[in-house]
Amino acid sequence: MSKQDIQTRAERDILPALPNSTHDLARLRVLNSGQDTPVVTVIGKFNHGKSRLLNELIGNDTFAVADKRETTALAEHLHDDVRWLDAPGLDADVGSEDDRLAVQAAWLQSDIRLVVHAAKEGELDTAERCLLHELHADGKNTQRQTLLILSQADQLADDTQLKKVSEAILTQAPGMTLNIVSSTRHRKGVQEGKALLVNKSGIPALKTALGAALKRVPQARAHEKQMLLDTIRLELRHLSDAYAGTLADLHSKQRQQRQRFDQDIIDALGKVEQDMQKTLEVSGTDHSLIPDAAEDRFKLTAGKLERARLQIAYSQACIYLNGTLTRHGVFELPSEQQTAAASLNSVMVAVLGVSVKYRKDLNNIFCTASGQATLHRQFARYFEISTDRKTLLAQITNAEHNVATTDKAWAALHELETITQT
Ligand SMILES: Nc1nc2c(ncn2[C@@H]2O[C@H](COP(=O)(O)OP(=O)(O)OP(=O)(O)O)[C@@H](O)[C@H]2O)c(=O)[nH]1
Ligand SMILES: [Mg+2]
């Protein structure tokens, strides 16, 4: 598989787990593209002289310059083993979506950012200060470099004015070096062969500073690649640990719930068996089996008494077992099994039926191992399809899906690590 395919697969498999890594992966794609040529871009507000500065740095009028909002898309030029990118001005209020994308692309591709601010504008405004702050933070992380440039220096009345503006800006951007330039002076000096003017334009000094920054690019890129992979790895580690923890907790909850259910059912069946045995212990004639004669219709017969006694014992067993089931969230039949007769929709009715029970039935159902095992099995089946258990199962399925997502992301990250190092 080609490096590009691996990169594409990494994006496909890592992003579902870490959607916030979009930028890091896109930057890795740039760093892994095999293009070793360093990229320098200008950033700043429109009309501050960005395009013209680039033209002076490369020594020809490649980039469009105008006294209005001019650059509206990313323009690129290869010169002196450097890719120069001209970006639109950063003016959110007048910028279109295309501008925004172009600025984003410049941000993504650049190794060195030249922040251009026109001297005549005085201090940096809030947007520029935010930008510098952002670039500074990014630089600390990635080692990408930023050079601050005070452009159009010739527009100020004198050196005192220039000094005032420079000092004000340096207090706004502490720790930074200010590169003061005038593209107009540079062009004039070059055209008229005036070395002093060229020198005074600040462009040669800026070229020297840029040259030093360019030398640091390979090392910065190596650092940045490692840093990006480390960041993704760390985030993935946190995420997959969290997902694995959730899944383990849910599995353990599922197991414990079932164990408690099984134990409670065994205990309840044991108690019901004991009570039932007392009812069934009576020896002698089983009156319940002797049908009443027609003339006994309004009399209290031994058969009626015995049948009532069995019925009460049976009802008590059912009530007791039902209490146990209810404690574990087993109430009614699942909706797909329900009928129009609401009284038939209980799990107890579904398991034990509605027929009248006699001694033999009660003994088989409640007092034999096979009877108890049957009840246990059927109760367990309804337990597993009760609402709470189904919800838990859905949570487990979801957690398993999350774990699978991070597993896939790990595999893709390992591949990405291989192509990034080579
Ligand atoms: N006096 C003077 N004018 C300059 C200088 N640099 C640029 N300009 C003028 O400022 C205007 C804007 O210059 P551009 O280079 O197009 O500015 P930009 O920042 O690229 O502007 P957008 O592309 O619209 O963002 C043009 O008229 C330039 O000629 C300079 O050093 N001195
Ligand atoms: Mg421009």
Short mmCIF file of C-alpha atoms and ligand atoms in Angstrom, two decimals:
data_model
loop_
_atom_site.label_atom_id
_atom_site.label_comp_id
_atom_site.label_asym_id
_atom_site.label_seq_id
_atom_site.Cartn_x
_atom_site.Cartn_y
_atom_site.Cartn_z
CA MET A 1 0.00 0.00 0.00
CA SER A 2 1.31 3.47 -0.84
CA LYS A 3 2.06 6.04 1.83
CA GLN A 4 -0.88 8.03 0.61
CA ASP A 5 -3.24 5.07 0.92
CA ILE A 6 -2.01 4.46 4.44
CA GLN A 7 -2.54 8.12 5.28
CA THR A 8 -6.06 7.99 3.81
CA ARG A 9 -6.86 4.85 5.77
CA ALA A 10 -5.48 6.43 8.94
CA GLU A 11 -7.79 9.40 8.49
CA ARG A 12 -10.73 7.08 7.81
CA ASP A 13 -10.07 4.88 10.83
CA ILE A 14 -8.75 7.38 13.38
CA LEU A 15 -11.22 10.20 12.87
CA PRO A 16 -14.32 8.25 13.99
CA ALA A 17 -12.59 7.73 17.34
CA LEU A 18 -10.89 11.13 17.54
CA PRO A 19 -12.86 13.66 15.49
CA ASN A 20 -10.80 16.47 17.02
CA SER A 21 -7.67 15.15 15.32
CA THR A 22 -8.77 16.41 11.91
CA HIS A 23 -6.17 19.16 11.86
CA ASP A 24 -3.34 17.02 13.24
CA LEU A 25 -3.99 14.31 10.64
CA ALA A 26 -4.20 16.87 7.85
CA ARG A 27 -0.88 18.36 8.97
CA LEU A 28 0.67 14.87 9.11
CA ARG A 29 -0.56 14.33 5.56
CA VAL A 30 1.38 17.45 4.54
CA LEU A 31 4.47 16.35 6.49
CA ASN A 32 4.28 12.84 5.01
CA SER A 33 3.67 14.02 1.46
CA GLY A 34 7.35 13.67 0.62
CA GLN A 35 7.61 17.35 -0.30
CA ASP A 36 10.72 18.43 1.56
CA THR A 37 10.64 21.99 0.29
CA PRO A 38 9.95 24.32 3.23
CA VAL A 39 6.84 26.48 3.00
CA VAL A 40 6.77 30.16 3.92
CA THR A 41 3.49 32.00 4.09
CA VAL A 42 2.36 35.53 4.86
CA ILE A 43 -0.45 36.15 7.29
CA GLY A 44 -2.02 39.47 8.16
CA LYS A 45 -4.82 41.89 7.46
CA PHE A 46 -5.62 42.89 3.92
CA ASN A 47 -3.71 45.73 2.26
CA HIS A 48 -0.88 45.49 4.79
CA GLY A 49 1.58 44.71 1.99
CA LYS A 50 1.85 40.93 2.25
CA SER A 51 1.91 40.14 -1.47
CA ARG A 52 4.35 42.92 -2.19
CA LEU A 53 6.68 41.77 0.55
CA LEU A 54 6.76 38.26 -0.95
CA ASN A 55 7.58 39.77 -4.33
CA GLU A 56 10.53 41.60 -2.80
CA LEU A 57 11.73 38.47 -1.04
CA ILE A 58 11.66 36.36 -4.20
CA GLY A 59 12.80 39.18 -6.46
CA ASN A 60 9.98 39.27 -8.98
CA ASP A 61 6.37 40.37 -9.28
CA THR A 62 4.79 36.97 -9.06
CA PHE A 63 2.04 37.86 -6.60
CA ALA A 64 -0.73 40.32 -7.37
CA VAL A 65 -0.48 43.62 -5.55
CA ALA A 66 -3.21 46.27 -5.42
CA ASP A 67 -4.48 49.11 -3.35
CA LYS A 68 -7.63 47.18 -2.45
CA ARG A 69 -8.55 43.78 -1.16
CA GLU A 70 -6.52 41.84 -3.69
CA THR A 71 -5.48 38.32 -2.78
CA THR A 72 -8.62 36.20 -2.40
CA ALA A 73 -7.26 32.70 -2.93
CA LEU A 74 -4.10 30.92 -2.02
CA ALA A 75 -1.32 31.65 -4.54
CA GLU A 76 1.85 29.65 -4.60
CA HIS A 77 5.30 30.09 -6.12
CA LEU A 78 8.41 27.95 -5.96
CA HIS A 79 11.62 29.91 -5.69
CA ASP A 80 15.05 29.17 -4.23
CA ASP A 81 13.94 25.80 -2.85
CA VAL A 82 11.17 27.44 -0.89
CA ARG A 83 7.43 27.27 -1.53
CA TRP A 84 6.08 30.78 -1.02
CA LEU A 85 2.38 31.02 -0.25
CA ASP A 86 0.42 34.21 -0.54
CA ALA A 87 -2.76 34.11 1.52
CA PRO A 88 -5.79 36.40 1.59
CA GLY A 89 -6.01 39.03 4.32
CA LEU A 90 -7.39 37.94 7.67
CA ASP A 91 -10.45 40.08 7.81
CA ALA A 92 -13.32 37.95 8.92
CA ASP A 93 -15.87 40.73 8.39
CA VAL A 94 -15.12 41.15 4.69
CA GLY A 95 -13.69 37.72 3.94
CA SER A 96 -15.66 35.03 2.12
CA GLU A 97 -15.73 31.30 2.77
CA ASP A 98 -13.07 30.86 0.06
CA ASP A 99 -10.78 33.24 1.93
CA ARG A 100 -11.27 31.35 5.12
CA LEU A 101 -10.37 28.08 3.41
CA ALA A 102 -7.31 29.66 1.80
CA VAL A 103 -6.11 30.99 5.16
CA GLN A 104 -6.71 27.55 6.68
CA ALA A 105 -4.73 25.91 3.90
CA ALA A 106 -1.87 28.37 4.42
CA TRP A 107 -1.91 27.61 8.13
CA LEU A 108 -1.87 23.90 7.41
CA GLN A 109 0.97 23.95 4.94
CA SER A 110 3.34 26.54 6.30
CA ASP A 111 6.59 25.91 8.13
CA ILE A 112 7.33 29.59 8.63
CA ARG A 113 4.68 32.26 9.07
CA LEU A 114 5.42 35.89 8.31
CA VAL A 115 2.92 38.00 10.21
CA VAL A 116 2.70 41.28 8.36
CA HIS A 117 1.46 44.49 9.99
CA ALA A 118 1.54 47.87 8.27
CA ALA A 119 3.35 50.57 10.27
CA LYS A 120 0.82 53.26 9.43
CA GLU A 121 -1.89 51.30 11.29
CA GLY A 122 -0.08 51.87 14.59
CA GLU A 123 -0.63 49.22 17.27
CA LEU A 124 -1.83 45.70 16.60
CA ASP A 125 -5.57 45.29 16.84
CA THR A 126 -7.32 42.56 18.81
CA ALA A 127 -7.53 40.16 15.88
CA GLU A 128 -3.81 40.50 15.21
CA ARG A 129 -2.93 40.05 18.88
CA CYS A 130 -5.08 36.89 19.00
CA LEU A 131 -3.40 35.62 15.86
CA LEU A 132 0.08 36.17 17.30
CA HIS A 133 -0.95 34.51 20.52
CA GLU A 134 -2.28 31.53 18.61
CA LEU A 135 0.85 31.30 16.47
CA HIS A 136 3.05 31.55 19.53
CA ALA A 137 1.17 28.71 21.27
CA ASP A 138 1.28 26.63 18.10
CA GLY A 139 5.01 27.33 17.69
CA LYS A 140 5.75 26.12 21.22
CA ASN A 141 4.00 22.88 20.37
CA THR A 142 5.10 22.30 16.82
CA GLN A 143 8.33 24.35 16.56
CA ARG A 144 6.85 26.07 13.53
CA GLN A 145 8.33 29.54 13.42
CA THR A 146 6.71 32.96 13.21
CA LEU A 147 8.42 36.18 12.17
CA LEU A 148 6.73 39.46 13.02
CA ILE A 149 7.06 42.09 10.32
CA LEU A 150 6.33 45.80 10.47
CA SER A 151 5.73 46.65 6.82
CA GLN A 152 5.46 49.88 4.85
CA ALA A 153 7.88 51.60 7.26
CA ASP A 154 8.29 54.41 4.70
CA GLN A 155 4.71 55.47 5.38
CA LEU A 156 5.63 56.93 8.76
CA ALA A 157 6.75 60.55 8.94
CA ASP A 158 10.10 59.93 10.63
CA ASP A 159 12.20 57.59 12.78
CA THR A 160 10.67 58.94 15.99
CA GLN A 161 7.22 57.87 14.78
CA LEU A 162 8.61 54.50 13.73
CA LYS A 163 10.25 54.01 17.11
CA LYS A 164 7.01 54.86 18.89
CA VAL A 165 5.00 52.37 16.86
CA SER A 166 7.69 49.66 17.16
CA GLU A 167 7.86 50.01 20.93
CA ALA A 168 4.10 49.89 21.25
CA ILE A 169 3.95 46.72 19.17
CA LEU A 170 6.76 45.06 21.09
CA THR A 171 4.90 45.57 24.35
CA GLN A 172 1.94 43.87 22.69
CA ALA A 173 4.09 40.99 21.47
CA PRO A 174 6.64 40.52 24.23
CA GLY A 175 9.64 38.33 23.44
CA MET A 176 9.27 38.69 19.68
CA THR A 177 11.70 40.37 17.30
CA LEU A 178 10.26 43.03 15.05
CA ASN A 179 11.47 42.98 11.45
CA ILE A 180 10.95 46.49 10.11
CA VAL A 181 10.71 46.63 6.30
CA SER A 182 9.71 48.82 3.40
CA SER A 183 9.01 47.06 0.13
CA THR A 184 8.87 50.39 -1.70
CA ARG A 185 12.35 51.40 -0.56
CA HIS A 186 13.69 47.98 -1.42
CA ARG A 187 12.27 48.08 -4.93
CA LYS A 188 13.58 51.61 -5.46
CA GLY A 189 17.01 50.71 -4.12
CA VAL A 190 17.24 47.65 -6.34
CA GLN A 191 16.02 49.47 -9.44
CA GLU A 192 18.31 52.43 -8.89
CA GLY A 193 21.24 50.36 -7.66
CA LYS A 194 21.29 52.12 -4.29
CA ALA A 195 22.80 49.65 -1.83
CA LEU A 196 22.19 51.94 1.13
CA LEU A 197 18.48 52.19 0.34
CA VAL A 198 18.27 48.43 -0.14
CA ASN A 199 19.88 47.99 3.23
CA LYS A 200 17.65 50.57 4.88
CA SER A 201 14.58 48.76 3.47
CA GLY A 202 15.14 46.04 6.09
CA ILE A 203 14.56 43.36 3.44
CA PRO A 204 18.19 42.02 3.52
CA ALA A 205 18.01 41.70 7.32
CA LEU A 206 14.66 39.92 6.98
CA LYS A 207 16.19 37.57 4.38
CA THR A 208 18.98 36.72 6.84
CA ALA A 209 16.48 36.02 9.63
CA LEU A 210 14.40 33.95 7.22
CA GLY A 211 17.48 32.02 6.08
CA ALA A 212 18.24 31.05 9.68
CA ALA A 213 14.61 30.03 10.22
CA LEU A 214 14.65 27.94 7.03
CA LYS A 215 17.69 26.01 8.28
CA ARG A 216 15.71 24.97 11.35
CA VAL A 217 12.78 23.62 9.29
CA PRO A 218 13.93 19.98 8.87
CA GLN A 219 14.50 19.58 12.58
CA ALA A 220 11.23 21.36 13.36
CA ARG A 221 9.35 19.07 10.97
CA ALA A 222 10.84 15.96 12.56
CA HIS A 223 9.81 17.28 15.96
CA GLU A 224 6.34 18.17 14.74
CA LYS A 225 5.71 14.74 13.21
CA GLN A 226 6.69 13.07 16.45
CA MET A 227 4.64 15.52 18.47
CA LEU A 228 1.53 14.99 16.33
CA LEU A 229 1.82 11.21 16.60
CA ASP A 230 2.40 11.49 20.36
CA THR A 231 -0.67 13.68 20.72
CA ILE A 232 -2.89 11.30 18.76
CA ARG A 233 -1.47 8.31 20.61
CA LEU A 234 -2.06 9.89 24.01
CA GLU A 235 -5.63 10.88 23.17
CA LEU A 236 -6.34 7.45 21.79
CA ARG A 237 -4.85 5.85 24.92
CA HIS A 238 -7.14 7.93 27.16
CA LEU A 239 -10.14 7.14 25.02
CA SER A 240 -9.54 3.43 24.65
CA ASP A 241 -8.78 3.07 28.37
CA ALA A 242 -12.04 4.84 29.13
CA TYR A 243 -14.01 2.69 26.68
CA ALA A 244 -12.41 -0.54 27.89
CA GLY A 245 -13.15 0.50 31.49
CA THR A 246 -16.78 1.20 30.66
CA LEU A 247 -17.15 -2.13 28.89
CA ALA A 248 -15.54 -4.04 31.76
CA ASP A 249 -17.84 -2.27 34.26
CA LEU A 250 -20.92 -3.08 32.20
CA HIS A 251 -19.89 -6.74 31.83
CA SER A 252 -19.30 -7.02 35.54
CA LYS A 253 -22.67 -5.35 36.25
CA GLN A 254 -24.32 -7.77 33.85
CA ARG A 255 -22.67 -10.76 35.55
CA GLN A 256 -23.43 -9.58 39.07
CA GLN A 257 -27.06 -8.81 38.28
CA ARG A 258 -27.50 -12.29 36.86
CA GLN A 259 -25.72 -13.92 39.80
CA ARG A 260 -27.94 -12.05 42.26
CA PHE A 261 -31.02 -12.99 40.23
CA ASP A 262 -30.04 -16.67 40.11
CA GLN A 263 -29.32 -16.74 43.84
CA ASP A 264 -32.60 -15.01 44.72
CA ILE A 265 -34.59 -17.38 42.52
CA ILE A 266 -32.89 -20.42 44.08
CA ASP A 267 -33.63 -19.05 47.56
CA ALA A 268 -37.22 -18.22 46.66
CA LEU A 269 -37.83 -21.65 45.10
CA GLY A 270 -36.35 -23.23 48.24
CA LYS A 271 -38.68 -21.28 50.48
CA VAL A 272 -41.71 -22.02 48.26
CA GLU A 273 -40.82 -25.74 48.30
CA GLN A 274 -40.72 -25.78 52.12
CA ASP A 275 -44.08 -24.05 52.43
CA MET A 276 -45.58 -26.22 49.74
CA GLN A 277 -44.37 -29.42 51.39
CA LYS A 278 -46.26 -28.46 54.55
CA THR A 279 -49.43 -28.18 52.49
CA LEU A 280 -48.80 -31.45 50.69
CA GLU A 281 -47.65 -33.44 53.74
CA VAL A 282 -51.19 -34.37 54.80
CA SER A 283 -51.72 -38.11 54.37
CA GLY A 284 -54.89 -40.04 53.78
CA THR A 285 -57.59 -39.41 51.24
CA ASP A 286 -57.00 -36.56 48.85
CA HIS A 287 -60.41 -34.88 49.08
CA SER A 288 -59.56 -32.38 46.44
CA LEU A 289 -59.87 -35.08 43.81
CA ILE A 290 -63.40 -36.03 44.88
CA PRO A 291 -65.86 -34.05 42.80
CA ASP A 292 -68.83 -32.47 44.51
CA ALA A 293 -72.26 -33.94 43.88
CA ALA A 294 -75.03 -31.71 42.54
CA GLU A 295 -76.68 -31.53 45.94
CA ASP A 296 -73.43 -30.30 47.51
CA ARG A 297 -73.52 -27.13 45.46
CA PHE A 298 -74.19 -24.85 48.43
CA LYS A 299 -72.44 -27.01 51.06
CA LEU A 300 -68.94 -26.78 52.41
CA THR A 301 -67.51 -30.20 51.47
CA ALA A 302 -64.11 -31.72 52.37
CA GLY A 303 -63.25 -31.57 48.66
CA LYS A 304 -64.04 -27.82 48.46
CA LEU A 305 -62.01 -27.16 51.58
CA GLU A 306 -59.04 -29.09 50.32
CA ARG A 307 -59.15 -27.45 46.87
CA ALA A 308 -59.33 -24.03 48.55
CA ARG A 309 -56.34 -24.93 50.73
CA LEU A 310 -54.31 -25.97 47.67
CA GLN A 311 -55.39 -22.87 45.79
CA ILE A 312 -54.28 -20.64 48.64
CA ALA A 313 -50.90 -22.40 48.89
CA TYR A 314 -50.46 -22.09 45.14
CA SER A 315 -51.40 -18.38 45.17
CA GLN A 316 -49.00 -17.75 48.03
CA ALA A 317 -46.18 -19.45 46.08
CA CYS A 318 -46.98 -17.37 43.02
CA ILE A 319 -47.13 -14.13 45.01
CA TYR A 320 -43.83 -14.90 46.68
CA LEU A 321 -42.06 -15.75 43.40
CA ASN A 322 -43.61 -12.75 41.72
CA GLY A 323 -42.18 -10.53 44.46
CA THR A 324 -38.72 -11.93 43.75
CA LEU A 325 -39.11 -11.39 39.99
CA THR A 326 -40.38 -7.85 40.54
CA ARG A 327 -37.33 -6.99 42.65
CA HIS A 328 -35.23 -7.90 39.61
CA GLY A 329 -37.23 -5.83 37.15
CA VAL A 330 -39.33 -8.66 35.72
CA PHE A 331 -42.88 -7.32 35.62
CA GLU A 332 -44.90 -8.03 32.55
CA LEU A 333 -44.36 -9.93 29.35
CA PRO A 334 -42.30 -8.15 26.70
CA SER A 335 -44.59 -6.05 24.45
CA GLU A 336 -44.39 -8.45 21.49
CA GLN A 337 -45.77 -11.26 23.69
CA GLN A 338 -48.62 -9.26 25.25
CA THR A 339 -52.27 -10.01 24.53
CA ALA A 340 -55.41 -7.88 24.76
CA ALA A 341 -56.28 -9.60 28.05
CA ALA A 342 -54.16 -7.57 30.44
CA SER A 343 -54.49 -10.12 33.27
CA LEU A 344 -52.73 -12.71 31.11
CA ASN A 345 -49.74 -10.49 30.45
CA SER A 346 -47.83 -11.33 33.60
CA VAL A 347 -44.73 -13.46 33.55
CA MET A 348 -46.16 -15.69 36.30
CA VAL A 349 -49.19 -16.53 34.16
CA ALA A 350 -46.99 -17.13 31.12
CA VAL A 351 -44.75 -19.53 33.05
CA LEU A 352 -47.28 -21.32 35.25
CA GLY A 353 -50.42 -21.19 33.12
CA VAL A 354 -53.99 -20.73 34.34
CA SER A 355 -55.09 -24.32 34.91
CA VAL A 356 -56.20 -25.45 38.37
CA LYS A 357 -53.39 -27.22 40.29
CA TYR A 358 -53.77 -30.33 42.38
CA ARG A 359 -51.33 -31.95 44.79
CA LYS A 360 -49.48 -33.86 42.10
CA ASP A 361 -49.06 -30.73 39.97
CA LEU A 362 -47.91 -28.64 42.93
CA ASN A 363 -45.42 -31.30 43.91
CA ASN A 364 -44.05 -31.61 40.38
CA ILE A 365 -43.81 -27.88 39.85
CA PHE A 366 -42.43 -26.73 43.20
CA CYS A 367 -41.00 -29.73 45.02
CA THR A 368 -38.92 -31.59 42.43
CA ALA A 369 -35.49 -30.67 41.10
CA SER A 370 -36.67 -30.80 37.49
CA GLY A 371 -39.75 -28.66 38.26
CA GLN A 372 -37.61 -26.05 39.97
CA ALA A 373 -35.04 -26.12 37.16
CA THR A 374 -37.82 -25.53 34.63
CA LEU A 375 -39.17 -22.57 36.59
CA HIS A 376 -35.67 -21.16 37.04
CA ARG A 377 -34.93 -21.49 33.32
CA GLN A 378 -38.18 -19.80 32.31
CA PHE A 379 -37.88 -17.00 34.84
CA ALA A 380 -34.28 -16.41 33.67
CA ARG A 381 -35.47 -16.15 30.10
CA TYR A 382 -37.94 -13.40 31.05
CA PHE A 383 -35.31 -11.75 33.21
CA GLU A 384 -32.95 -11.49 30.23
CA ILE A 385 -35.62 -9.86 28.07
CA SER A 386 -36.82 -7.46 30.77
CA THR A 387 -36.48 -3.75 29.99
CA ASP A 388 -33.55 -3.09 32.34
CA ARG A 389 -31.55 -6.06 31.08
CA LYS A 390 -32.20 -5.16 27.47
CA THR A 391 -31.09 -1.59 28.19
CA LEU A 392 -27.92 -2.93 29.79
CA LEU A 393 -27.32 -5.17 26.79
CA ALA A 394 -27.73 -2.19 24.46
CA GLN A 395 -25.18 -0.27 26.55
CA ILE A 396 -22.78 -3.20 26.24
CA THR A 397 -23.27 -3.36 22.49
CA ASN A 398 -22.56 0.36 22.29
CA ALA A 399 -19.45 0.04 24.47
CA GLU A 400 -18.23 -2.87 22.33
CA HIS A 401 -18.72 -0.72 19.27
CA ASN A 402 -16.65 2.05 20.88
CA VAL A 403 -13.87 -0.39 21.77
CA ALA A 404 -13.91 -1.72 18.19
CA THR A 405 -13.64 1.86 16.91
CA THR A 406 -10.55 2.52 19.02
CA ASP A 407 -9.04 -0.88 18.06
CA LYS A 408 -9.37 0.11 14.42
CA ALA A 409 -7.85 3.50 15.16
CA TRP A 410 -4.89 1.83 16.93
CA ALA A 411 -4.19 -0.37 13.92
CA ALA A 412 -4.32 2.66 11.63
CA LEU A 413 -2.11 4.69 13.97
CA HIS A 414 0.55 1.96 14.05
CA GLU A 415 0.66 2.00 10.26
CA LEU A 416 0.84 5.77 10.26
CA GLU A 417 3.75 5.62 12.69
CA THR A 418 5.62 3.33 10.32
CA ILE A 419 5.27 5.61 7.32
CA THR A 420 6.00 8.71 9.35
CA GLN A 421 9.32 7.40 10.60
CA THR A 422 10.57 6.17 7.23
N1 LIG B 1 4.29 52.90 0.68
C1 LIG B 1 4.28 51.58 0.66
N2 LIG B 1 3.24 50.93 0.12
C2 LIG B 1 3.26 49.59 0.12
C3 LIG B 1 4.32 48.84 0.67
N3 LIG B 1 4.05 47.54 0.54
C4 LIG B 1 2.84 47.48 -0.09
N4 LIG B 1 2.37 48.69 -0.35
C5 LIG B 1 1.11 49.03 -1.02
O1 LIG B 1 0.04 48.62 -0.22
C6 LIG B 1 -1.04 48.16 -1.06
C7 LIG B 1 -1.39 46.74 -0.66
O2 LIG B 1 -0.32 45.89 -0.91
P1 LIG B 1 -0.51 44.34 -1.11
O3 LIG B 1 0.83 43.73 -1.12
O4 LIG B 1 -1.42 44.04 -2.23
O5 LIG B 1 -1.26 44.04 0.24
P2 LIG B 1 -1.84 42.64 0.75
O6 LIG B 1 -1.61 42.59 2.21
O7 LIG B 1 -1.31 41.54 -0.06
O8 LIG B 1 -3.40 42.80 0.52
P3 LIG B 1 -4.49 41.66 0.27
O9 LIG B 1 -3.95 40.76 -0.77
O10 LIG B 1 -5.72 42.37 -0.18
O11 LIG B 1 -4.69 40.96 1.57
C8 LIG B 1 -0.54 48.22 -2.48
O12 LIG B 1 -0.97 49.42 -3.06
C9 LIG B 1 0.95 48.25 -2.31
O13 LIG B 1 1.62 48.92 -3.38
C10 LIG B 1 5.42 49.58 1.22
O14 LIG B 1 6.40 49.03 1.72
N5 LIG B 1 5.33 50.95 1.19
MG MG B 2 -2.19 40.15 -1.22
#
